[in-house]
């Protein structure tokens, strides 16, 4: 089979999916490459006397039949034990069923050495379905134009890769940050007719997918293409192998981080790292064809419109209600914006998140009901895929996907980086720093944005809180920026009404983490101050004896202190006003 999985020369009529045969004894699909009419050795695991393979292997050793599992069901496929050469199939399912019947009769009286391979216990229908899903699902993300894909090892030839100067391992024991880029490139097959013909492509749709260290949750942050930001210097590898540093720019549109001035995906990679403070591990990029082909491969994706949509720009026409879209209509859905909301890119992002959530639900539930469907999805996905060299083979991508598949769909949350209208240019937006900073901090701390879920490590003191005028505290600087103690006291007195706060100068020793020391009878004061400062439980140090009436608590600002009003610990609740939706929410409709 060649890299495209289409079969060897002379076997044009062979459907590669037909070569995967379900074995009821093991509950797995197995690769059968025997010619038409030749009986597979299983389920008896014995040779049929007189068969062509028996003649080639007269000793009757194990290895006459390729019983290799699907790549996602048993690891990487290997050669048979006896080293037999794979042969192309020239028949379909009907031929194999007939052959299997003849084999069953023949093997009833056949004798020969028993197979060394132990037969696996039969799986329940539910477990087989989970095997298909869990084993194959890497983490499918196709938003507008970008995605992560279902892969076979033999699909290496479909995958393009770019050396961005960073090569991380495919599997990590820490959190994973995957950058998904949908380019609006207008060149290539199937990409004509959209916008500017021959465009080099920009970062039209960008999602930063953060998967927590324990794989308990994932957050997908959509970054608006019209966000004004800074692009850092970008070293790029040229076609001749040399390196060229493309100068950075200040105050430009985010989407110019790709394509403009010859920037590659590594430039978008570095721009997102600078913007969010998150270290990226890998990227995946795809063009317009990804949405069209993948939606066709899964027989359509269900979407919802709260009102009639008629967008002459994207050519999307939908009546209010639920619809199944695929191909050109699916692409129109994720590109539309003029007929919904305020007609902005932020409204388009909501459409993309709805489409992607629905796509993930379908892929996880029913897209892999047969080997043929699995093959179609694999081909459609990898044909449009470009990745970094760290996951630049199907084997590495498979390992990468198997690592990420542990995240439950109800723990996947889509959110949009909060922005404000740009007062200097109505066509662009600027970062809403007050909301973006705590949002990025949540993601960096692995705190889930999923609704109705309790956050980890929630910072709080005792439930009872003292009023501001009773909070008495001495503030010292033990590692924060110069002037932090006085700045904090000013903030406490002027913003919080804590008139009994005092600047006690510099602490005698530097601390890595901020600490609040208090007595048992000051617990209510500590609760109020911890809430104001955003202190984690680990920062609260209670003494064993009560304090006197006028004895203050001691707040020592450590190296983790940034500024008063900035929480020491990342918040565990999504900041108010941040648009977000869970992937398992089926009630989202475009408005």
Coordinates of C-alpha atoms in Angstrom, one line a residue:
X1 CA 0.0 0.0 0.0
X2 CA 1.4 3.4 -0.9
X3 CA 1.5 6.5 1.3
X4 CA -1.9 7.5 0.1
X5 CA -3.3 4.1 1.2
X6 CA -4.8 3.4 -2.3
X7 CA -3.2 0.0 -2.9
X8 CA -0.4 -1.2 -5.2
X9 CA -0.3 -0.8 -8.9
X10 CA -2.8 -3.1 -10.6
X11 CA -5.2 -3.1 -7.7
X12 CA -7.2 0.0 -8.6
X13 CA -10.5 -1.7 -7.7
X14 CA -9.4 -2.5 -4.1
X15 CA -11.0 -0.5 -1.4
X16 CA -8.3 -0.4 1.4
X17 CA -11.1 -0.4 4.0
X18 CA -12.2 -3.8 2.7
X19 CA -8.9 -5.2 3.9
X20 CA -9.9 -4.7 7.5
X21 CA -12.0 -7.6 8.6
X22 CA -13.9 -7.9 12.0
X23 CA -12.9 -11.0 14.0
X24 CA -15.7 -12.0 16.4
X25 CA -13.3 -14.0 18.5
X26 CA -11.2 -11.1 19.5
X27 CA -13.6 -8.2 19.0
X28 CA -11.0 -6.4 16.8
X29 CA -10.7 -5.5 13.2
X30 CA -7.7 -7.2 11.6
X31 CA -5.8 -6.5 8.4
X32 CA -6.3 -9.3 5.8
X33 CA -4.1 -9.0 2.8
X34 CA -4.7 -12.5 1.4
X35 CA -5.7 -12.7 -2.3
X36 CA -9.4 -13.2 -3.2
X37 CA -10.6 -16.7 -2.5
X38 CA -7.7 -17.4 -0.1
X39 CA -9.1 -18.2 3.4
X40 CA -7.8 -16.2 6.4
X41 CA -6.1 -18.5 9.0
X42 CA -8.2 -17.2 11.9
X43 CA -10.3 -18.0 13.8
X44 CA -8.7 -21.5 14.0
X45 CA -5.1 -20.2 13.9
X46 CA -4.1 -23.3 12.0
X47 CA -2.9 -23.6 8.4
X48 CA -5.1 -25.1 5.7
X49 CA -3.2 -28.0 4.2
X50 CA -2.5 -27.4 0.6
X51 CA -3.0 -23.7 0.7
X52 CA -0.6 -21.4 -1.1
X53 CA 0.8 -20.0 2.1
X54 CA 1.3 -23.5 3.6
X55 CA 3.3 -24.3 0.5
X56 CA 5.5 -21.3 1.1
X57 CA 5.8 -22.2 4.8
X58 CA 5.8 -26.0 4.9
X59 CA 6.8 -26.0 8.6
X60 CA 3.4 -24.6 9.5
X61 CA 5.0 -21.8 11.6
X62 CA 2.9 -18.9 13.0
X63 CA 2.9 -15.9 10.7
X64 CA 1.0 -17.0 7.7
X65 CA -1.8 -14.5 8.3
X66 CA -1.5 -10.8 9.1
X67 CA -3.5 -10.4 12.2
X68 CA -2.2 -7.0 12.9
X69 CA -4.7 -4.7 14.7
X70 CA -5.6 -1.2 13.6
X71 CA -2.8 1.2 14.5
X72 CA -5.0 2.6 17.3
X73 CA -6.0 -0.8 18.8
X74 CA -2.7 -2.4 19.5
X75 CA 0.2 -0.1 18.9
X76 CA 2.3 0.0 15.8
X77 CA 1.7 -2.7 13.2
X78 CA 4.6 -5.2 12.7
X79 CA 5.5 -7.9 10.1
X80 CA 4.3 -11.4 10.7
X81 CA 6.4 -13.7 12.9
X82 CA 7.6 -15.7 10.0
X83 CA 8.3 -12.6 7.9
X84 CA 5.8 -13.3 5.1
X85 CA 5.4 -10.7 2.5
X86 CA 2.2 -8.7 2.4
X87 CA 0.0 -9.4 -0.6
X88 CA -2.6 -7.1 -2.1
X89 CA -6.2 -8.1 -1.9
X90 CA -8.1 -8.5 -5.2
X91 CA -11.5 -9.2 -3.8
X92 CA -14.1 -7.5 -1.6
X93 CA -16.1 -8.5 1.4
X94 CA -18.3 -11.0 -0.4
X95 CA -15.3 -12.9 -1.7
X96 CA -13.8 -13.0 1.8
X97 CA -17.1 -14.2 3.3
X98 CA -17.2 -17.1 0.8
X99 CA -13.6 -17.9 1.4
X100 CA -14.1 -17.8 5.2
X101 CA -16.9 -20.4 4.8
X102 CA -14.7 -22.7 2.8
X103 CA -11.9 -22.3 5.4
X104 CA -14.2 -23.1 8.3
X105 CA -15.1 -26.4 6.7
X106 CA -11.6 -27.2 5.8
X107 CA -10.1 -26.4 9.1
X108 CA -12.6 -28.6 11.0
X109 CA -10.6 -31.6 10.0
X110 CA -7.2 -30.0 9.5
X111 CA -4.3 -30.6 11.9
X112 CA -1.2 -28.7 12.5
X113 CA 0.8 -27.0 15.2
X114 CA -1.2 -24.6 17.4
X115 CA -0.6 -20.8 17.1
X116 CA 1.6 -19.2 19.7
X117 CA -0.7 -16.1 19.7
X118 CA -3.2 -16.3 22.5
X119 CA -6.7 -15.4 21.6
X120 CA -8.0 -12.2 23.3
X121 CA -11.2 -12.3 25.3
X122 CA -14.2 -11.1 23.4
X123 CA -15.1 -7.5 24.2
X124 CA -18.6 -6.2 24.8
X125 CA -20.2 -4.0 22.1
X126 CA -19.7 -0.9 24.4
X127 CA -16.0 -1.6 24.9
X128 CA -15.5 -2.2 21.1
X129 CA -17.1 1.2 20.4
X130 CA -14.8 2.8 23.0
X131 CA -11.8 1.1 21.5
X132 CA -12.6 2.7 18.1
X133 CA -13.0 6.1 19.6
X134 CA -10.3 6.2 22.2
X135 CA -7.7 4.4 20.0
X136 CA -8.1 6.6 17.0
X137 CA -9.1 10.0 18.4
X138 CA -6.0 12.1 18.6
X139 CA -7.9 15.3 19.3
X140 CA -9.8 16.6 16.3
X141 CA -9.9 20.3 16.1
X142 CA -11.1 21.9 12.9
X143 CA -12.1 25.5 13.5
X144 CA -12.7 27.3 10.2
X145 CA -9.6 26.0 8.7
X146 CA -7.5 24.3 11.4
X147 CA -7.4 21.0 13.1
X148 CA -5.9 17.9 14.8
X149 CA -6.6 14.6 13.0
X150 CA -7.3 10.9 13.0
X151 CA -4.3 9.1 11.6
X152 CA -2.9 5.9 10.2
X153 CA 0.8 5.2 10.1
X154 CA 0.6 4.6 6.3
X155 CA -0.6 8.2 5.9
X156 CA 2.8 9.7 6.4
X157 CA 2.9 10.8 2.8
X158 CA -0.1 13.1 3.3
X159 CA 1.5 15.1 6.1
X160 CA 3.4 18.3 5.5
X161 CA 5.8 19.7 8.1
X162 CA 7.6 22.9 8.8
X163 CA 10.8 23.3 10.9
X164 CA 10.1 26.2 13.2
X165 CA 13.4 25.8 15.1
X166 CA 11.8 24.0 18.0
X167 CA 11.3 20.3 18.2
X168 CA 9.5 19.0 21.3
X169 CA 8.7 15.3 22.0
X170 CA 5.3 14.1 20.8
X171 CA 4.4 12.9 24.3
X172 CA 4.8 15.0 27.4
X173 CA 4.3 14.3 31.1
X174 CA 3.3 17.9 31.7
X175 CA 0.6 20.2 30.3
X176 CA 0.4 20.5 26.5
X177 CA -0.2 23.7 24.5
X178 CA -1.2 23.0 20.9
X179 CA -1.5 25.9 18.5
X180 CA -4.1 25.3 15.8
X181 CA -3.9 27.6 12.8
X182 CA -6.5 28.0 10.0
X183 CA -4.9 29.7 7.1
X184 CA -6.9 31.6 4.5
X185 CA -4.5 30.6 1.7
X186 CA -6.3 30.9 -1.7
X187 CA -4.0 28.7 -3.7
X188 CA -4.1 25.0 -4.3
X189 CA -6.9 22.6 -5.2
X190 CA -10.3 23.4 -3.8
X191 CA -9.2 26.8 -2.4
X192 CA -10.1 29.0 -5.4
X193 CA -13.1 31.3 -5.2
X194 CA -12.6 32.5 -1.7
X195 CA -11.4 36.2 -1.3
X196 CA -8.1 37.2 -2.8
X197 CA -6.9 34.8 -5.4
X198 CA -3.4 33.5 -4.8
X199 CA -3.1 34.9 -1.3
X200 CA -0.2 33.5 0.7
X201 CA -2.4 32.9 3.6
X202 CA -2.6 34.5 7.0
X203 CA -3.6 33.4 10.5
X204 CA -7.2 33.7 9.7
X205 CA -8.4 31.3 12.5
X206 CA -6.2 30.7 15.5
X207 CA -6.9 28.6 18.6
X208 CA -4.6 27.8 21.5
X209 CA -5.6 24.4 22.9
X210 CA -4.3 23.9 26.4
X211 CA -4.5 20.4 27.9
X212 CA -3.9 20.2 31.6
X213 CA -1.1 18.2 33.1
X214 CA -3.4 15.5 34.5
X215 CA -5.4 15.4 31.2
X216 CA -8.6 16.2 33.3
X217 CA -9.6 19.3 31.2
X218 CA -8.8 21.3 28.1
X219 CA -9.3 24.9 27.2
X220 CA -9.5 26.2 23.6
X221 CA -8.8 29.9 23.4
X222 CA -9.8 31.6 20.1
X223 CA -7.6 34.5 19.2
X224 CA -9.3 37.2 17.1
X225 CA -7.5 37.7 13.8
X226 CA -8.0 41.5 14.0
X227 CA -6.4 41.8 17.5
X228 CA -3.8 44.5 17.6
X229 CA -0.6 43.0 19.1
X230 CA 3.2 42.8 18.9
X231 CA 4.9 40.3 16.7
X232 CA 8.4 39.4 17.9
X233 CA 11.5 38.8 15.7
X234 CA 11.0 35.5 13.9
X235 CA 13.9 33.2 12.7
X236 CA 12.7 31.2 9.7
X237 CA 14.3 28.4 7.8
X238 CA 14.6 29.1 4.0
X239 CA 14.3 26.6 1.2
X240 CA 18.0 26.4 0.8
X241 CA 18.5 25.5 4.4
X242 CA 19.7 28.9 5.6
X243 CA 18.0 30.9 8.3
X244 CA 16.6 34.4 8.1
X245 CA 15.3 36.5 10.9
X246 CA 12.2 38.5 10.0
X247 CA 12.0 41.7 12.1
X248 CA 9.2 42.0 14.5
X249 CA 6.5 44.7 14.5
X250 CA 4.6 46.6 17.1
X251 CA 0.9 47.4 17.1
X252 CA -0.2 45.3 14.0
X253 CA -3.0 42.8 13.3
X254 CA -2.5 39.4 14.8
X255 CA -3.3 37.6 11.5
X256 CA -0.1 39.1 9.9
X257 CA 2.0 36.9 12.1
X258 CA 1.7 34.3 9.3
X259 CA 2.4 34.9 5.6
X260 CA 3.3 38.6 5.9
X261 CA 6.9 39.3 5.0
X262 CA 7.5 35.6 4.6
X263 CA 6.5 34.6 8.2
X264 CA 6.0 30.9 8.8
X265 CA 3.9 29.2 11.5
X266 CA 6.8 29.6 13.9
X267 CA 6.1 33.4 13.9
X268 CA 2.5 32.8 14.9
X269 CA 3.8 30.4 17.5
X270 CA 6.1 33.0 19.1
X271 CA 3.4 35.7 18.9
X272 CA 1.0 33.6 20.9
X273 CA 3.6 32.8 23.5
X274 CA 4.3 36.5 23.9
X275 CA 0.6 37.3 24.1
X276 CA -0.5 34.6 26.6
X277 CA 2.6 33.7 28.6
X278 CA 2.0 30.0 27.7
X279 CA 4.8 27.9 26.2
X280 CA 3.7 26.2 23.0
X281 CA 4.6 22.6 22.3
X282 CA 3.3 21.9 18.8
X283 CA 1.3 23.5 16.0
X284 CA -1.1 22.1 13.4
X285 CA -2.2 24.2 10.4
X286 CA -4.8 23.5 7.6
X287 CA -6.5 25.4 4.9
X288 CA -10.1 25.7 3.6
X289 CA -10.2 22.1 2.4
X290 CA -10.0 20.8 5.9
X291 CA -13.6 21.8 6.8
X292 CA -15.0 20.7 3.4
X293 CA -13.4 17.3 3.3
X294 CA -13.7 16.4 6.9
X295 CA -17.3 17.4 7.1
X296 CA -18.0 15.2 4.1
X297 CA -16.1 12.3 5.6
X298 CA -18.3 12.3 8.7
X299 CA -21.5 12.6 6.7
X300 CA -22.2 16.1 7.9
X301 CA -22.1 18.1 11.1
X302 CA -25.2 19.3 12.9
X303 CA -25.5 23.1 13.5
X304 CA -28.2 25.4 14.8
X305 CA -29.5 28.8 13.7
X306 CA -31.6 30.8 16.0
X307 CA -32.9 32.8 13.1
X308 CA -32.9 32.7 9.3
X309 CA -29.4 33.3 7.9
X310 CA -28.7 34.7 4.4
X311 CA -25.2 35.9 4.0
X312 CA -24.3 36.9 0.4
X313 CA -20.6 37.1 1.3
X314 CA -20.2 33.5 2.5
X315 CA -23.2 32.2 0.4
X316 CA -24.7 30.6 3.5
X317 CA -28.5 30.3 3.5
X318 CA -30.2 28.5 6.4
X319 CA -33.7 28.6 7.9
X320 CA -34.0 28.9 11.6
X321 CA -33.5 25.5 13.3
X322 CA -31.1 22.6 13.2
X323 CA -29.4 21.5 10.0
X324 CA -26.7 19.1 9.0
X325 CA -24.0 20.8 6.9
X326 CA -21.1 19.5 4.9
X327 CA -18.7 20.4 2.1
X328 CA -19.2 23.9 0.8
X329 CA -22.1 24.6 3.1
X330 CA -20.0 23.6 6.2
X331 CA -17.3 26.0 5.0
X332 CA -19.8 28.7 4.5
X333 CA -21.1 28.2 8.0
X334 CA -17.7 28.7 9.7
X335 CA -16.9 31.7 7.4
X336 CA -20.1 33.6 7.8
X337 CA -20.4 36.7 9.9
X338 CA -22.3 39.4 8.0
X339 CA -25.8 38.0 8.8
X340 CA -25.3 37.2 12.5
X341 CA -24.8 39.3 15.6
X342 CA -22.9 42.6 14.8
X343 CA -21.3 41.1 11.7
X344 CA -17.9 41.0 13.3
X345 CA -15.1 38.4 13.4
X346 CA -16.1 37.8 17.1
X347 CA -19.5 36.6 15.9
X348 CA -17.8 34.4 13.3
X349 CA -15.7 32.8 16.1
X350 CA -18.9 31.8 17.9
X351 CA -20.1 30.0 14.7
X352 CA -16.7 28.2 14.5
X353 CA -16.9 27.1 18.1
X354 CA -20.4 25.8 17.6
X355 CA -19.3 23.8 14.5
X356 CA -16.2 22.5 16.2
X357 CA -18.1 21.3 19.3
X358 CA -20.6 19.5 17.2
X359 CA -17.9 17.9 15.1
X360 CA -16.0 16.6 18.2
X361 CA -19.3 15.1 19.5
X362 CA -19.9 13.3 16.3
X363 CA -16.4 12.1 15.9
X364 CA -16.4 10.7 19.5
X365 CA -19.8 9.1 19.1
X366 CA -20.3 7.6 15.7
X367 CA -17.7 8.6 13.1
X368 CA -15.7 5.3 13.5
X369 CA -18.5 2.8 13.2
X370 CA -16.6 1.0 10.4
X371 CA -13.1 0.7 9.0
X372 CA -14.2 2.4 5.8
X373 CA -15.4 5.5 7.7
X374 CA -12.1 5.5 9.7
X375 CA -10.1 5.4 6.5
X376 CA -12.1 8.2 4.9
X377 CA -11.7 10.5 7.9
X378 CA -8.0 9.7 8.1
X379 CA -7.4 10.6 4.5
X380 CA -9.5 13.8 4.6
X381 CA -7.8 15.0 7.7
X382 CA -4.2 14.4 6.8
X383 CA -4.4 15.7 3.3
X384 CA -4.9 19.2 4.6
X385 CA -2.5 19.0 7.6
X386 CA 0.8 20.8 8.2
X387 CA 2.6 20.3 11.5
X388 CA 5.9 20.9 13.3
X389 CA 8.7 18.4 13.0
X390 CA 8.1 17.2 16.6
X391 CA 4.9 15.5 15.4
X392 CA 5.9 15.3 11.7
X393 CA 5.0 11.6 11.2
X394 CA 1.8 9.6 11.5
X395 CA 3.5 7.5 14.2
X396 CA 4.3 10.6 16.3
X397 CA 0.9 12.1 15.7
X398 CA -0.7 8.9 16.8
X399 CA 1.3 8.9 20.0
X400 CA 0.4 12.6 20.5
X401 CA -3.3 11.9 20.0
X402 CA -3.3 8.9 22.3
X403 CA -1.8 11.1 25.0
X404 CA -4.6 13.7 24.6
X405 CA -7.6 11.4 24.2
X406 CA -8.0 11.1 27.9
X407 CA -9.8 14.4 28.1
X408 CA -13.6 14.0 28.5
X409 CA -15.7 16.0 26.1
X410 CA -17.6 17.7 29.0
X411 CA -14.2 19.0 30.2
X412 CA -13.4 20.7 26.9
X413 CA -14.2 24.5 27.0
X414 CA -14.0 27.0 24.1
X415 CA -13.4 30.6 25.0
X416 CA -12.5 33.8 23.2
X417 CA -9.7 36.0 24.3
X418 CA -11.4 39.1 25.7
X419 CA -11.0 42.2 23.6
X420 CA -12.2 45.8 23.4
X421 CA -13.0 48.0 20.4
X422 CA -9.9 49.8 19.2
X423 CA -10.6 53.6 19.7
X424 CA -8.2 54.4 16.9
X425 CA -9.5 51.9 14.3
X426 CA -13.0 50.5 14.3
X427 CA -12.0 47.6 12.1
X428 CA -9.7 46.2 14.8
X429 CA -9.7 45.3 18.5
X430 CA -7.3 45.5 21.4
X431 CA -6.8 43.2 24.4
X432 CA -9.0 43.7 27.4
X433 CA -6.2 43.4 29.9
X434 CA -8.4 43.3 33.0
X435 CA -10.1 40.2 31.8
X436 CA -7.4 38.6 29.7
X437 CA -4.7 38.5 32.5
X438 CA -6.8 36.4 34.9
X439 CA -8.0 34.2 32.0
X440 CA -4.4 33.5 30.9
X441 CA -3.5 32.9 34.6
X442 CA -6.3 30.3 34.9
X443 CA -5.0 28.4 31.8
X444 CA -1.4 28.5 33.0
X445 CA -2.5 27.1 36.3
X446 CA -4.5 24.2 34.7
X447 CA -7.8 25.5 36.1
X448 CA -10.7 24.3 34.1
X449 CA -13.1 26.8 32.5
X450 CA -15.8 24.0 32.2
X451 CA -19.1 25.1 33.7
X452 CA -20.6 23.5 36.8
X453 CA -17.2 22.2 37.8
X454 CA -15.3 23.1 40.9
X455 CA -11.9 24.6 40.4
X456 CA -8.8 23.2 41.9
X457 CA -6.9 24.8 44.7
X458 CA -9.5 27.5 45.3
X459 CA -8.1 30.3 47.5
X460 CA -10.1 31.2 50.5
X461 CA -9.6 31.8 54.2
X462 CA -12.2 31.1 56.9
X463 CA -15.8 31.6 55.8
X464 CA -16.5 34.5 58.2
X465 CA -14.9 37.9 57.1
X466 CA -14.2 41.0 59.0
X467 CA -15.3 44.4 57.7
X468 CA -12.5 46.5 56.1
X469 CA -12.2 49.0 58.9
X470 CA -11.2 46.2 61.3
X471 CA -8.5 44.7 59.1
X472 CA -5.2 45.5 60.8
X473 CA -2.0 44.5 59.0
X474 CA 1.7 45.4 58.6
X475 CA 2.9 45.0 55.1
X476 CA 6.6 44.2 54.3
X477 CA 8.4 43.7 51.0
X478 CA 10.2 40.3 50.9
X479 CA 10.8 39.9 47.2
X480 CA 8.3 41.9 45.3
X481 CA 9.1 44.9 43.0
X482 CA 10.7 47.9 44.6
X483 CA 8.1 50.0 46.4
X484 CA 5.6 47.2 46.6
X485 CA 4.9 47.6 50.3
X486 CA 3.9 51.2 50.1
X487 CA 2.0 50.7 46.9
X488 CA 0.0 47.9 48.6
X489 CA -0.8 50.0 51.6
X490 CA -2.0 52.8 49.4
X491 CA -4.2 50.3 47.6
X492 CA -5.6 48.8 50.8
X493 CA -6.4 52.2 52.3
X494 CA -7.8 53.9 49.2
X495 CA -9.4 51.1 47.3
X496 CA -10.5 48.7 50.1
X497 CA -11.0 51.0 53.1
X498 CA -8.4 49.2 55.3
X499 CA -7.2 52.3 57.2
X500 CA -5.4 50.2 59.8
X501 CA -2.8 48.9 57.2
X502 CA 0.9 50.0 57.6
X503 CA 4.1 50.0 55.6
X504 CA 6.6 48.1 57.7
X505 CA 9.5 48.4 55.2
X506 CA 11.6 45.5 53.9
X507 CA 11.4 42.0 55.3
X508 CA 14.6 40.6 56.9
X509 CA 14.7 37.8 54.3
X510 CA 13.5 37.2 50.8
X511 CA 10.6 34.8 50.2
X512 CA 9.6 33.0 47.1
X513 CA 5.9 33.1 47.9
X514 CA 3.8 35.8 49.6
X515 CA 2.8 34.9 53.2
X516 CA 0.1 36.1 55.6
X517 CA 0.8 35.4 59.3
X518 CA -2.2 35.7 61.6
X519 CA -3.5 34.5 65.0
X520 CA -6.6 32.4 65.6
X521 CA -8.6 35.4 66.8
X522 CA -7.7 37.2 63.6
X523 CA -9.1 34.6 61.3
X524 CA -11.9 36.9 60.1
X525 CA -9.4 39.6 59.2
X526 CA -7.3 37.1 57.4
X527 CA -10.3 35.9 55.4
X528 CA -11.0 39.4 54.2
X529 CA -7.4 40.2 53.3
X530 CA -6.8 36.8 51.5
X531 CA -9.9 37.5 49.4
X532 CA -8.7 41.0 48.5
X533 CA -5.1 39.8 47.6
X534 CA -6.1 36.5 45.9
X535 CA -4.0 34.5 48.3
X536 CA -3.9 30.7 48.0
X537 CA -4.4 28.6 51.1
X538 CA -0.7 27.8 51.2
X539 CA 0.0 31.5 51.9
X540 CA -2.0 31.5 55.1
X541 CA 0.0 30.8 58.3
X542 CA -2.0 30.6 61.5
X543 CA -0.2 30.8 64.9
X544 CA -1.1 28.7 67.9
X545 CA -2.0 31.6 70.2
X546 CA -4.4 34.6 70.0
X547 CA -3.0 38.0 69.4
X548 CA -3.5 41.2 71.5
X549 CA -6.2 43.7 70.6
X550 CA -3.9 46.0 68.6
X551 CA -1.4 43.5 67.3
X552 CA -1.5 43.5 63.5
X553 CA -1.3 40.6 61.1
X554 CA 1.9 40.4 59.0
X555 CA 1.7 40.3 55.2
X556 CA 5.1 39.6 53.6
X557 CA 5.1 40.2 49.8
X558 CA 7.2 37.5 48.1
X559 CA 8.7 37.1 44.6
X560 CA 5.3 35.9 43.3
X561 CA 3.8 39.3 44.1
X562 CA 3.2 41.4 40.9
X563 CA 1.0 44.4 42.0
X564 CA -1.9 45.1 44.4
X565 CA -5.1 44.0 42.8
X566 CA -3.4 41.2 40.9
X567 CA -4.2 37.9 42.5
X568 CA -1.3 35.9 43.8
X569 CA -3.1 32.7 42.8
X570 CA -4.8 32.2 39.5
X571 CA -8.6 32.5 39.8
X572 CA -10.7 29.3 39.6
X573 CA -13.7 30.9 38.1
X574 CA -13.9 32.3 34.6
X575 CA -13.8 36.1 34.7
X576 CA -17.1 37.8 34.1
X577 CA -17.8 38.8 30.5
X578 CA -15.5 36.1 29.0
X579 CA -17.3 34.3 26.2
X580 CA -17.1 30.6 26.7
X581 CA -19.0 27.4 25.9
X582 CA -18.6 23.7 26.8
X583 CA -18.0 21.3 23.9
X584 CA -20.8 19.0 25.2
X585 CA -23.4 21.8 25.1
X586 CA -25.9 20.9 22.4
X587 CA -28.2 23.9 22.8
X588 CA -25.9 26.6 21.3
X589 CA -27.5 28.3 18.3
X590 CA -26.2 31.1 16.0
X591 CA -28.0 34.4 16.6

